[in-house]
Amino acid sequence: MTLTELRYIVAVARERHFGRAAQSCFVSQPTLSIAIKKLEDELGVTLFERGGQEVSVTEIGERIIEQSQRVLEEAETVKRLAGEHQNELAGPLKLGVIFTISPYLLPKLILALRILAPEMPLILEENYTARLAEMLKRGEVDAIIVADPFDEPGTVAVPLYDEEFVVATPKGHPWEKRDAVRSSDLASESVLLLSQGNCFRDHVLQACSEVASRQHQNNGLAASLQGSSLNTIRHMVASGMGVTVLPQTSVSAADEGLLSIIPFAAPVPQRRVLLVTRKQFFRKQAIHTLQQAVFRSGLNGVTMLEHEA
C-alpha cells in the first residue's frame, strides 16, 4: 500500500469518475485503474462499484477512503515537521463559504488578508452547508465558514461573530414607521424565504415559529414564497410581493431607495458564524491568521467574538 494509491482512491471518491480522477492526479486512466485494483486485491475488499456514468463508493470503501484522507493529511504533517522553517502563510488556502455570507464578508476579508498574509491567496468555493461539510471531509477545501449549528465528527469550529436579523419591507409598507417588529407579526404577511437547502431559511423558520407554521397551511392570510438568493428576494420584496427577513450584513445603502429595513423587537433573532476546519489540518497558523483577518475585516452590523476564539 502506498500514499499514491491512497491519493488515487480519494480522487475517485471525490470525482465519482475514473477518468476525471486520473486527470486530477496527472496520470493516465489505465495507470490509476490498475493501481486501485491492486489495492483492492491487497485489502480483499471492493472500494468502488463500477458501471454507468458515475462511480459509487461501497460502504467499506467510504470508511477506508475517510481513513485514507486522514493518512494523507498526517503525511503532510510529517513533511511540515521535517521542515519547521516552512512558512504556513505562503501558498493558497482553500476556503468554502455559504451563499448568505460570502458576498458580504469576502470583499472585506480579502482586504484584511492581503495585509496579514499577502502570500496566501484564497481559492474560494461558495455552496450550501451540507455540500461544504462534505468537501471539508474529503479534503477538497481546507476550511469553511458556515452558521451554527454545525457538528461534524473530525472537525473543530471556532466562533467568528454573531449577526442579528432584520425585517425588510417594500417602501410605503405600514410597518416602515415602526421602531421594531415582533416575530409574531410576520404571521399576517406574505414572507419570502430562501429555497430549501439554504441554512438561513432554517434559521428564519426556527426564529419565527409563526412563519414555520404557515409552511404547513394551504390557505390563510400569509403565504411563504421562495427565492434563490437574497438579492432575488430583495427585488421581489421591493416590487411588492411581500416582506422578508435578512441578515444584518446583507443590508446596504443601495437598499434605501427600494426597501424599508426595520429591526426586530427583543429577543432579536440572530445567527452565529463559525470557522470550521479538520482536526488534522496541519496549517494551524494559516487558520489562525484567517480568523484574525475576519476579526479585522471591519464587517458592519455584527458582534465579533475574538475573545471566544
PDB file of C-alpha atoms in Angstrom:
ATOM      1  CA  MET A   1       0.000   0.000   0.000  1.00  0.00           C
ATOM      2  CA  THR A   2       1.390   3.408  -0.982  1.00  0.00           C
ATOM      3  CA  LEU A   3       0.417   7.018  -0.425  1.00  0.00           C
ATOM      4  CA  THR A   4      -0.007   7.328  -4.184  1.00  0.00           C
ATOM      5  CA  GLU A   5      -2.650   4.599  -4.168  1.00  0.00           C
ATOM      6  CA  LEU A   6      -4.436   6.337  -1.318  1.00  0.00           C
ATOM      7  CA  ARG A   7      -4.397   9.586  -3.293  1.00  0.00           C
ATOM      8  CA  TYR A   8      -5.932   7.746  -6.241  1.00  0.00           C
ATOM      9  CA  ILE A   9      -8.876   6.314  -4.274  1.00  0.00           C
ATOM     10  CA  VAL A  10      -9.537   9.661  -2.598  1.00  0.00           C
ATOM     11  CA  ALA A  11      -9.567  11.295  -6.042  1.00  0.00           C
ATOM     12  CA  VAL A  12     -12.035   8.738  -7.443  1.00  0.00           C
ATOM     13  CA  ALA A  13     -14.305   9.197  -4.419  1.00  0.00           C
ATOM     14  CA  ARG A  14     -14.181  12.959  -4.964  1.00  0.00           C
ATOM     15  CA  GLU A  15     -14.749  12.924  -8.733  1.00  0.00           C
ATOM     16  CA  ARG A  16     -17.030   9.858  -8.881  1.00  0.00           C
ATOM     17  CA  HIS A  17     -15.340   9.130 -12.203  1.00  0.00           C
ATOM     18  CA  PHE A  18     -12.091   7.277 -13.028  1.00  0.00           C
ATOM     19  CA  GLY A  19     -11.223   9.471 -15.994  1.00  0.00           C
ATOM     20  CA  ARG A  20     -11.623  12.768 -14.129  1.00  0.00           C
ATOM     21  CA  ALA A  21      -9.787  11.337 -11.125  1.00  0.00           C
ATOM     22  CA  ALA A  22      -6.868  10.339 -13.356  1.00  0.00           C
ATOM     23  CA  GLN A  23      -6.744  13.842 -14.835  1.00  0.00           C
ATOM     24  CA  SER A  24      -6.711  15.414 -11.375  1.00  0.00           C
ATOM     25  CA  CYS A  25      -3.812  13.112 -10.405  1.00  0.00           C
ATOM     26  CA  PHE A  26      -1.947  13.797 -13.701  1.00  0.00           C
ATOM     27  CA  VAL A  27      -1.787  10.108 -14.676  1.00  0.00           C
ATOM     28  CA  SER A  28      -3.444   8.007 -17.367  1.00  0.00           C
ATOM     29  CA  GLN A  29      -6.708   6.275 -16.558  1.00  0.00           C
ATOM     30  CA  PRO A  30      -5.224   2.768 -17.006  1.00  0.00           C
ATOM     31  CA  THR A  31      -2.437   3.624 -14.548  1.00  0.00           C
ATOM     32  CA  LEU A  32      -4.940   4.780 -11.957  1.00  0.00           C
ATOM     33  CA  SER A  33      -7.320   1.858 -12.521  1.00  0.00           C
ATOM     34  CA  ILE A  34      -4.565  -0.743 -12.237  1.00  0.00           C
ATOM     35  CA  ALA A  35      -3.265   0.826  -9.016  1.00  0.00           C
ATOM     36  CA  ILE A  36      -6.732   0.853  -7.452  1.00  0.00           C
ATOM     37  CA  LYS A  37      -7.403  -2.764  -8.483  1.00  0.00           C
ATOM     38  CA  LYS A  38      -4.051  -3.734  -6.929  1.00  0.00           C
ATOM     39  CA  LEU A  39      -5.036  -2.008  -3.688  1.00  0.00           C
ATOM     40  CA  GLU A  40      -8.470  -3.671  -3.639  1.00  0.00           C
ATOM     41  CA  ASP A  41      -6.822  -7.070  -4.157  1.00  0.00           C
ATOM     42  CA  GLU A  42      -4.346  -6.359  -1.361  1.00  0.00           C
ATOM     43  CA  LEU A  43      -7.115  -5.320   1.038  1.00  0.00           C
ATOM     44  CA  GLY A  44      -9.535  -8.005  -0.096  1.00  0.00           C
ATOM     45  CA  VAL A  45     -12.442  -5.577  -0.478  1.00  0.00           C
ATOM     46  CA  THR A  46     -14.239  -3.704  -3.248  1.00  0.00           C
ATOM     47  CA  LEU A  47     -13.934   0.052  -2.814  1.00  0.00           C
ATOM     48  CA  PHE A  48     -15.975   1.201  -5.820  1.00  0.00           C
ATOM     49  CA  GLU A  49     -18.979  -0.076  -7.728  1.00  0.00           C
ATOM     50  CA  ARG A  50     -18.206   0.338 -11.410  1.00  0.00           C
ATOM     51  CA  GLY A  51     -20.748   0.801 -14.148  1.00  0.00           C
ATOM     52  CA  GLY A  52     -22.916   3.560 -15.534  1.00  0.00           C
ATOM     53  CA  GLN A  53     -21.955   7.193 -15.863  1.00  0.00           C
ATOM     54  CA  GLU A  54     -20.865   7.611 -12.260  1.00  0.00           C
ATOM     55  CA  VAL A  55     -18.778   5.517  -9.892  1.00  0.00           C
ATOM     56  CA  SER A  56     -20.278   4.878  -6.453  1.00  0.00           C
ATOM     57  CA  VAL A  57     -18.376   4.109  -3.258  1.00  0.00           C
ATOM     58  CA  THR A  58     -19.145   0.933  -1.312  1.00  0.00           C
ATOM     59  CA  GLU A  59     -19.924   1.050   2.398  1.00  0.00           C
ATOM     60  CA  ILE A  60     -16.490  -0.283   3.380  1.00  0.00           C
ATOM     61  CA  GLY A  61     -14.999   1.984   0.731  1.00  0.00           C
ATOM     62  CA  GLU A  62     -16.404   5.057   2.468  1.00  0.00           C
ATOM     63  CA  ARG A  63     -14.685   4.083   5.711  1.00  0.00           C
ATOM     64  CA  ILE A  64     -11.377   3.283   4.043  1.00  0.00           C
ATOM     65  CA  ILE A  65     -11.378   6.487   1.989  1.00  0.00           C
ATOM     66  CA  GLU A  66     -12.157   8.569   5.073  1.00  0.00           C
ATOM     67  CA  GLN A  67      -9.206   6.970   6.852  1.00  0.00           C
ATOM     68  CA  SER A  68      -7.038   7.412   3.750  1.00  0.00           C
ATOM     69  CA  GLN A  69      -7.755  11.149   3.823  1.00  0.00           C
ATOM     70  CA  ARG A  70      -6.523  11.228   7.411  1.00  0.00           C
ATOM     71  CA  VAL A  71      -3.379   9.313   6.447  1.00  0.00           C
ATOM     72  CA  LEU A  72      -2.636  11.744   3.627  1.00  0.00           C
ATOM     73  CA  GLU A  73      -3.049  14.704   5.966  1.00  0.00           C
ATOM     74  CA  GLU A  74      -0.778  13.082   8.537  1.00  0.00           C
ATOM     75  CA  ALA A  75       1.800  12.567   5.783  1.00  0.00           C
ATOM     76  CA  GLU A  76       1.633  16.304   5.075  1.00  0.00           C
ATOM     77  CA  THR A  77       2.168  16.902   8.787  1.00  0.00           C
ATOM     78  CA  VAL A  78       5.328  14.773   8.650  1.00  0.00           C
ATOM     79  CA  LYS A  79       6.615  16.985   5.840  1.00  0.00           C
ATOM     80  CA  ARG A  80       5.892  20.041   7.921  1.00  0.00           C
ATOM     81  CA  LEU A  81       7.679  18.641  10.949  1.00  0.00           C
ATOM     82  CA  ALA A  82      10.666  17.832   8.762  1.00  0.00           C
ATOM     83  CA  GLY A  83      10.980  21.480   7.827  1.00  0.00           C
ATOM     84  CA  GLU A  84       9.949  23.764  10.659  1.00  0.00           C
ATOM     85  CA  HIS A  85      11.200  26.736   8.666  1.00  0.00           C
ATOM     86  CA  GLN A  86       8.291  26.282   6.259  1.00  0.00           C
ATOM     87  CA  ASN A  87       6.069  29.343   6.065  1.00  0.00           C
ATOM     88  CA  GLU A  88       2.448  28.255   6.584  1.00  0.00           C
ATOM     89  CA  LEU A  89       1.288  31.611   5.257  1.00  0.00           C
ATOM     90  CA  ALA A  90       2.880  31.000   1.862  1.00  0.00           C
ATOM     91  CA  GLY A  91       0.684  29.232  -0.659  1.00  0.00           C
ATOM     92  CA  PRO A  92      -3.051  29.133  -1.389  1.00  0.00           C
ATOM     93  CA  LEU A  93      -5.696  28.270   1.205  1.00  0.00           C
ATOM     94  CA  LYS A  94      -8.884  26.592   0.009  1.00  0.00           C
ATOM     95  CA  LEU A  95     -11.871  28.220   1.718  1.00  0.00           C
ATOM     96  CA  GLY A  96     -15.559  27.387   1.414  1.00  0.00           C
ATOM     97  CA  VAL A  97     -18.267  29.903   2.381  1.00  0.00           C
ATOM     98  CA  ILE A  98     -22.055  29.589   2.399  1.00  0.00           C
ATOM     99  CA  PHE A  99     -24.053  31.684  -0.051  1.00  0.00           C
ATOM    100  CA  THR A 100     -25.633  34.015   2.533  1.00  0.00           C
ATOM    101  CA  ILE A 101     -22.256  35.032   3.966  1.00  0.00           C
ATOM    102  CA  SER A 102     -19.785  35.123   1.076  1.00  0.00           C
ATOM    103  CA  PRO A 103     -20.967  38.271  -0.797  1.00  0.00           C
ATOM    104  CA  TYR A 104     -20.816  40.396   2.342  1.00  0.00           C
ATOM    105  CA  LEU A 105     -17.780  39.008   4.184  1.00  0.00           C
ATOM    106  CA  LEU A 106     -15.348  38.129   1.398  1.00  0.00           C
ATOM    107  CA  PRO A 107     -14.632  41.629  -0.008  1.00  0.00           C
ATOM    108  CA  LYS A 108     -13.628  42.849   3.452  1.00  0.00           C
ATOM    109  CA  LEU A 109     -11.907  39.607   4.451  1.00  0.00           C
ATOM    110  CA  ILE A 110      -9.679  39.586   1.381  1.00  0.00           C
ATOM    111  CA  LEU A 111      -8.534  43.155   2.012  1.00  0.00           C
ATOM    112  CA  ALA A 112      -7.596  42.272   5.599  1.00  0.00           C
ATOM    113  CA  LEU A 113      -5.879  39.077   4.496  1.00  0.00           C
ATOM    114  CA  ARG A 114      -3.727  40.951   1.979  1.00  0.00           C
ATOM    115  CA  ILE A 115      -2.184  42.786   4.920  1.00  0.00           C
ATOM    116  CA  LEU A 116      -1.860  39.821   7.306  1.00  0.00           C
ATOM    117  CA  ALA A 117      -0.850  37.153   4.776  1.00  0.00           C
ATOM    118  CA  PRO A 118      -0.035  38.652   1.365  1.00  0.00           C
ATOM    119  CA  GLU A 119       1.455  35.353   0.126  1.00  0.00           C
ATOM    120  CA  MET A 120      -1.653  33.300   0.980  1.00  0.00           C
ATOM    121  CA  PRO A 121      -4.296  33.775  -1.732  1.00  0.00           C
ATOM    122  CA  LEU A 122      -7.706  32.167  -1.282  1.00  0.00           C
ATOM    123  CA  ILE A 123      -9.165  29.508  -3.547  1.00  0.00           C
ATOM    124  CA  LEU A 124     -12.883  30.060  -2.929  1.00  0.00           C
ATOM    125  CA  GLU A 125     -15.916  27.780  -3.059  1.00  0.00           C
ATOM    126  CA  GLU A 126     -19.468  29.035  -2.495  1.00  0.00           C
ATOM    127  CA  ASN A 127     -22.041  26.388  -1.641  1.00  0.00           C
ATOM    128  CA  TYR A 128     -24.623  25.080   0.786  1.00  0.00           C
ATOM    129  CA  THR A 129     -23.551  23.961   4.271  1.00  0.00           C
ATOM    130  CA  ALA A 130     -24.120  20.261   3.586  1.00  0.00           C
ATOM    131  CA  ARG A 131     -22.006  20.330   0.435  1.00  0.00           C
ATOM    132  CA  LEU A 132     -19.210  22.322   2.106  1.00  0.00           C
ATOM    133  CA  ALA A 133     -19.163  19.856   5.015  1.00  0.00           C
ATOM    134  CA  GLU A 134     -18.689  17.018   2.539  1.00  0.00           C
ATOM    135  CA  MET A 135     -15.926  18.903   0.720  1.00  0.00           C
ATOM    136  CA  LEU A 136     -14.159  19.600   4.006  1.00  0.00           C
ATOM    137  CA  LYS A 137     -14.343  15.945   4.991  1.00  0.00           C
ATOM    138  CA  ARG A 138     -12.850  14.892   1.653  1.00  0.00           C
ATOM    139  CA  GLY A 139     -10.070  17.484   1.776  1.00  0.00           C
ATOM    140  CA  GLU A 140     -11.405  19.444  -1.192  1.00  0.00           C
ATOM    141  CA  VAL A 141     -11.341  22.591   0.957  1.00  0.00           C
ATOM    142  CA  ASP A 142      -9.125  23.395   3.940  1.00  0.00           C
ATOM    143  CA  ALA A 143     -11.688  25.363   5.958  1.00  0.00           C
ATOM    144  CA  ILE A 144     -15.289  26.520   5.702  1.00  0.00           C
ATOM    145  CA  ILE A 145     -17.269  29.475   7.047  1.00  0.00           C
ATOM    146  CA  VAL A 146     -20.801  28.415   7.981  1.00  0.00           C
ATOM    147  CA  ALA A 147     -23.512  29.236  10.521  1.00  0.00           C
ATOM    148  CA  ASP A 148     -24.136  27.439  13.781  1.00  0.00           C
ATOM    149  CA  PRO A 149     -25.284  24.782  14.487  1.00  0.00           C
ATOM    150  CA  PHE A 150     -22.544  22.704  12.869  1.00  0.00           C
ATOM    151  CA  ASP A 151     -21.459  19.361  14.289  1.00  0.00           C
ATOM    152  CA  GLU A 152     -19.381  17.047  12.144  1.00  0.00           C
ATOM    153  CA  PRO A 153     -17.012  14.382  13.517  1.00  0.00           C
ATOM    154  CA  GLY A 154     -13.333  15.122  12.991  1.00  0.00           C
ATOM    155  CA  THR A 155     -13.780  18.892  12.753  1.00  0.00           C
ATOM    156  CA  VAL A 156     -13.092  21.826  15.051  1.00  0.00           C
ATOM    157  CA  ALA A 157     -15.182  25.004  14.947  1.00  0.00           C
ATOM    158  CA  VAL A 158     -14.327  28.427  16.348  1.00  0.00           C
ATOM    159  CA  PRO A 159     -16.852  31.286  16.623  1.00  0.00           C
ATOM    160  CA  LEU A 160     -16.259  34.345  14.451  1.00  0.00           C
ATOM    161  CA  TYR A 161     -19.209  36.678  15.012  1.00  0.00           C
ATOM    162  CA  ASP A 162     -22.896  36.979  15.922  1.00  0.00           C
ATOM    163  CA  GLU A 163     -25.228  38.612  13.420  1.00  0.00           C
ATOM    164  CA  GLU A 164     -28.753  39.892  14.072  1.00  0.00           C
ATOM    165  CA  PHE A 165     -31.646  39.587  11.624  1.00  0.00           C
ATOM    166  CA  VAL A 166     -33.809  42.452  10.365  1.00  0.00           C
ATOM    167  CA  VAL A 167     -37.136  42.739   8.554  1.00  0.00           C
ATOM    168  CA  ALA A 168     -37.275  44.184   5.037  1.00  0.00           C
ATOM    169  CA  THR A 169     -40.490  45.584   3.545  1.00  0.00           C
ATOM    170  CA  PRO A 170     -41.305  47.472   0.346  1.00  0.00           C
ATOM    171  CA  LYS A 171     -41.388  51.244   0.523  1.00  0.00           C
ATOM    172  CA  GLY A 172     -44.750  52.531   1.736  1.00  0.00           C
ATOM    173  CA  HIS A 173     -45.482  49.422   3.791  1.00  0.00           C
ATOM    174  CA  PRO A 174     -47.485  50.144   7.001  1.00  0.00           C
ATOM    175  CA  TRP A 175     -44.587  48.854   9.124  1.00  0.00           C
ATOM    176  CA  GLU A 176     -41.983  51.282   7.859  1.00  0.00           C
ATOM    177  CA  LYS A 177     -42.644  53.833  10.606  1.00  0.00           C
ATOM    178  CA  ARG A 178     -42.365  51.254  13.379  1.00  0.00           C
ATOM    179  CA  ASP A 179     -39.387  51.205  15.715  1.00  0.00           C
ATOM    180  CA  ALA A 180     -39.396  47.394  15.746  1.00  0.00           C
ATOM    181  CA  VAL A 181     -41.321  44.358  14.509  1.00  0.00           C
ATOM    182  CA  ARG A 182     -42.176  41.294  16.582  1.00  0.00           C
ATOM    183  CA  SER A 183     -41.590  37.903  15.016  1.00  0.00           C
ATOM    184  CA  SER A 184     -45.267  37.095  15.638  1.00  0.00           C
ATOM    185  CA  ASP A 185     -46.230  39.991  13.335  1.00  0.00           C
ATOM    186  CA  LEU A 186     -44.926  38.022  10.354  1.00  0.00           C
ATOM    187  CA  ALA A 187     -47.900  35.668  10.621  1.00  0.00           C
ATOM    188  CA  SER A 188     -50.090  38.224   8.843  1.00  0.00           C
ATOM    189  CA  GLU A 189     -47.729  38.795   5.906  1.00  0.00           C
ATOM    190  CA  SER A 190     -46.504  37.006   2.817  1.00  0.00           C
ATOM    191  CA  VAL A 191     -42.959  36.130   3.858  1.00  0.00           C
ATOM    192  CA  LEU A 192     -40.371  35.473   1.185  1.00  0.00           C
ATOM    193  CA  LEU A 193     -37.821  32.819   2.123  1.00  0.00           C
ATOM    194  CA  LEU A 194     -34.774  31.292   0.504  1.00  0.00           C
ATOM    195  CA  SER A 195     -35.372  27.943  -1.168  1.00  0.00           C
ATOM    196  CA  GLN A 196     -34.800  24.696   0.694  1.00  0.00           C
ATOM    197  CA  GLY A 197     -31.167  23.781   1.274  1.00  0.00           C
ATOM    198  CA  ASN A 198     -30.178  27.242   2.499  1.00  0.00           C
ATOM    199  CA  CYS A 199     -29.398  27.193   6.212  1.00  0.00           C
ATOM    200  CA  PHE A 200     -30.545  30.826   6.531  1.00  0.00           C
ATOM    201  CA  ARG A 201     -34.046  29.674   5.599  1.00  0.00           C
ATOM    202  CA  ASP A 202     -33.894  27.197   8.504  1.00  0.00           C
ATOM    203  CA  HIS A 203     -32.673  29.936  10.855  1.00  0.00           C
ATOM    204  CA  VAL A 204     -35.625  32.152   9.943  1.00  0.00           C
ATOM    205  CA  LEU A 205     -38.110  29.320  10.415  1.00  0.00           C
ATOM    206  CA  GLN A 206     -36.597  28.440  13.793  1.00  0.00           C
ATOM    207  CA  ALA A 207     -36.652  32.057  14.970  1.00  0.00           C
ATOM    208  CA  CYS A 208     -40.119  32.832  13.639  1.00  0.00           C
ATOM    209  CA  SER A 209     -42.406  29.943  14.530  1.00  0.00           C
ATOM    210  CA  GLU A 210     -45.406  31.712  13.003  1.00  0.00           C
ATOM    211  CA  VAL A 211     -43.710  31.625   9.607  1.00  0.00           C
ATOM    212  CA  ALA A 212     -42.855  27.959  10.065  1.00  0.00           C
ATOM    213  CA  SER A 213     -46.468  27.080  10.826  1.00  0.00           C
ATOM    214  CA  ARG A 214     -47.516  28.730   7.563  1.00  0.00           C
ATOM    215  CA  GLN A 215     -45.347  26.246   5.668  1.00  0.00           C
ATOM    216  CA  HIS A 216     -47.903  23.572   6.573  1.00  0.00           C
ATOM    217  CA  GLN A 217     -51.007  25.541   5.648  1.00  0.00           C
ATOM    218  CA  ASN A 218     -52.569  25.711   2.237  1.00  0.00           C
ATOM    219  CA  ASN A 219     -54.575  28.867   2.885  1.00  0.00           C
ATOM    220  CA  GLY A 220     -54.767  31.805   5.257  1.00  0.00           C
ATOM    221  CA  LEU A 221     -53.671  35.396   5.244  1.00  0.00           C
ATOM    222  CA  ALA A 222     -49.969  34.658   4.756  1.00  0.00           C
ATOM    223  CA  ALA A 223     -48.171  32.677   2.128  1.00  0.00           C
ATOM    224  CA  SER A 224     -44.488  31.816   2.106  1.00  0.00           C
ATOM    225  CA  LEU A 225     -42.759  32.420  -1.195  1.00  0.00           C
ATOM    226  CA  GLN A 226     -39.264  31.331  -2.175  1.00  0.00           C
ATOM    227  CA  GLY A 227     -36.272  32.915  -3.859  1.00  0.00           C
ATOM    228  CA  SER A 228     -32.945  31.509  -4.995  1.00  0.00           C
ATOM    229  CA  SER A 229     -30.776  34.220  -3.418  1.00  0.00           C
ATOM    230  CA  LEU A 230     -31.022  37.135  -1.013  1.00  0.00           C
ATOM    231  CA  ASN A 231     -30.686  39.572  -3.910  1.00  0.00           C
ATOM    232  CA  THR A 232     -33.573  37.917  -5.730  1.00  0.00           C
ATOM    233  CA  ILE A 233     -35.724  38.091  -2.607  1.00  0.00           C
ATOM    234  CA  ARG A 234     -34.760  41.752  -2.130  1.00  0.00           C
ATOM    235  CA  HIS A 235     -36.051  42.657  -5.560  1.00  0.00           C
ATOM    236  CA  MET A 236     -39.249  40.639  -5.091  1.00  0.00           C
ATOM    237  CA  VAL A 237     -39.927  42.485  -1.831  1.00  0.00           C
ATOM    238  CA  ALA A 238     -39.199  45.833  -3.461  1.00  0.00           C
ATOM    239  CA  SER A 239     -41.744  45.022  -6.183  1.00  0.00           C
ATOM    240  CA  GLY A 240     -44.431  44.445  -3.545  1.00  0.00           C
ATOM    241  CA  MET A 241     -44.535  40.642  -3.327  1.00  0.00           C
ATOM    242  CA  GLY A 242     -44.284  40.608   0.462  1.00  0.00           C
ATOM    243  CA  VAL A 243     -41.747  41.038   3.255  1.00  0.00           C
ATOM    244  CA  THR A 244     -38.639  39.104   4.212  1.00  0.00           C
ATOM    245  CA  VAL A 245     -36.015  38.564   6.899  1.00  0.00           C
ATOM    246  CA  LEU A 246     -32.384  39.439   6.106  1.00  0.00           C
ATOM    247  CA  PRO A 247     -29.069  39.036   7.901  1.00  0.00           C
ATOM    248  CA  GLN A 248     -27.792  42.430   9.012  1.00  0.00           C
ATOM    249  CA  THR A 249     -24.630  42.248   6.880  1.00  0.00           C
ATOM    250  CA  SER A 250     -26.679  41.980   3.690  1.00  0.00           C
ATOM    251  CA  VAL A 251     -28.232  45.411   4.243  1.00  0.00           C
ATOM    252  CA  SER A 252     -26.550  48.174   2.236  1.00  0.00           C
ATOM    253  CA  ALA A 253     -27.041  51.794   1.253  1.00  0.00           C
ATOM    254  CA  ALA A 254     -28.382  50.577  -2.090  1.00  0.00           C
ATOM    255  CA  ASP A 255     -31.474  49.284  -0.296  1.00  0.00           C
ATOM    256  CA  GLU A 256     -32.568  52.744   0.860  1.00  0.00           C
ATOM    257  CA  GLY A 257     -34.472  53.589  -2.286  1.00  0.00           C
ATOM    258  CA  LEU A 258     -36.144  50.203  -2.565  1.00  0.00           C
ATOM    259  CA  LEU A 259     -36.726  48.788   0.903  1.00  0.00           C
ATOM    260  CA  SER A 260     -37.542  49.766   4.450  1.00  0.00           C
ATOM    261  CA  ILE A 261     -35.303  47.988   6.960  1.00  0.00           C
ATOM    262  CA  ILE A 262     -36.839  47.513  10.416  1.00  0.00           C
ATOM    263  CA  PRO A 263     -35.200  45.874  13.450  1.00  0.00           C
ATOM    264  CA  PHE A 264     -36.812  43.039  15.397  1.00  0.00           C
ATOM    265  CA  ALA A 265     -38.134  43.596  18.895  1.00  0.00           C
ATOM    266  CA  ALA A 266     -36.317  41.648  21.611  1.00  0.00           C
ATOM    267  CA  PRO A 267     -35.483  38.843  21.650  1.00  0.00           C
ATOM    268  CA  VAL A 268     -33.820  39.597  18.321  1.00  0.00           C
ATOM    269  CA  PRO A 269     -33.214  36.506  16.175  1.00  0.00           C
ATOM    270  CA  GLN A 270     -29.595  36.059  15.155  1.00  0.00           C
ATOM    271  CA  ARG A 271     -27.061  33.555  13.883  1.00  0.00           C
ATOM    272  CA  ARG A 272     -23.540  32.691  14.983  1.00  0.00           C
ATOM    273  CA  VAL A 273     -20.955  32.349  12.214  1.00  0.00           C
ATOM    274  CA  LEU A 274     -18.206  29.749  12.572  1.00  0.00           C
ATOM    275  CA  LEU A 275     -14.850  28.926  11.017  1.00  0.00           C
ATOM    276  CA  VAL A 276     -14.501  25.153  10.715  1.00  0.00           C
ATOM    277  CA  THR A 277     -11.514  23.019   9.749  1.00  0.00           C
ATOM    278  CA  ARG A 278     -10.435  19.407  10.106  1.00  0.00           C
ATOM    279  CA  LYS A 279      -8.735  18.461  13.353  1.00  0.00           C
ATOM    280  CA  GLN A 280      -5.834  17.001  11.400  1.00  0.00           C
ATOM    281  CA  PHE A 281      -5.288  20.017   9.161  1.00  0.00           C
ATOM    282  CA  PHE A 282      -1.652  20.963   9.711  1.00  0.00           C
ATOM    283  CA  ARG A 283      -1.644  24.673   8.740  1.00  0.00           C
ATOM    284  CA  LYS A 284      -2.773  25.878  12.152  1.00  0.00           C
ATOM    285  CA  GLN A 285      -1.110  29.273  11.702  1.00  0.00           C
ATOM    286  CA  ALA A 286      -2.935  29.801   8.411  1.00  0.00           C
ATOM    287  CA  ILE A 287      -6.288  29.112  10.087  1.00  0.00           C
ATOM    288  CA  HIS A 288      -5.444  31.430  12.984  1.00  0.00           C
ATOM    289  CA  THR A 289      -4.473  34.170  10.528  1.00  0.00           C
ATOM    290  CA  LEU A 290      -7.748  33.665   8.655  1.00  0.00           C
ATOM    291  CA  GLN A 291      -9.604  34.167  11.955  1.00  0.00           C
ATOM    292  CA  GLN A 292      -7.689  37.354  12.632  1.00  0.00           C
ATOM    293  CA  ALA A 293      -8.483  38.637   9.137  1.00  0.00           C
ATOM    294  CA  VAL A 294     -12.198  38.174   9.829  1.00  0.00           C
ATOM    295  CA  PHE A 295     -11.872  39.996  13.155  1.00  0.00           C
ATOM    296  CA  ARG A 296     -10.070  42.886  11.449  1.00  0.00           C
ATOM    297  CA  SER A 297     -12.311  42.994   8.384  1.00  0.00           C
ATOM    298  CA  GLY A 298     -14.487  45.827   9.679  1.00  0.00           C
ATOM    299  CA  LEU A 299     -17.633  43.886   8.800  1.00  0.00           C
ATOM    300  CA  ASN A 300     -20.616  46.065   9.716  1.00  0.00           C
ATOM    301  CA  GLY A 301     -23.600  45.015  11.790  1.00  0.00           C
ATOM    302  CA  VAL A 302     -22.021  42.123  13.692  1.00  0.00           C
ATOM    303  CA  THR A 303     -20.562  41.402  17.113  1.00  0.00           C
ATOM    304  CA  MET A 304     -17.080  39.943  16.683  1.00  0.00           C
ATOM    305  CA  LEU A 305     -16.238  37.086  19.044  1.00  0.00           C
ATOM    306  CA  GLU A 306     -12.462  37.442  19.171  1.00  0.00           C
ATOM    307  CA  HIS A 307     -12.471  36.806  22.933  1.00  0.00           C
ATOM    308  CA  GLU A 308     -14.126  33.384  22.402  1.00  0.00           C
ATOM    309  CA  ALA A 309     -11.801  32.151  19.665  1.00  0.00           C
TER     310      ALA A 309
END
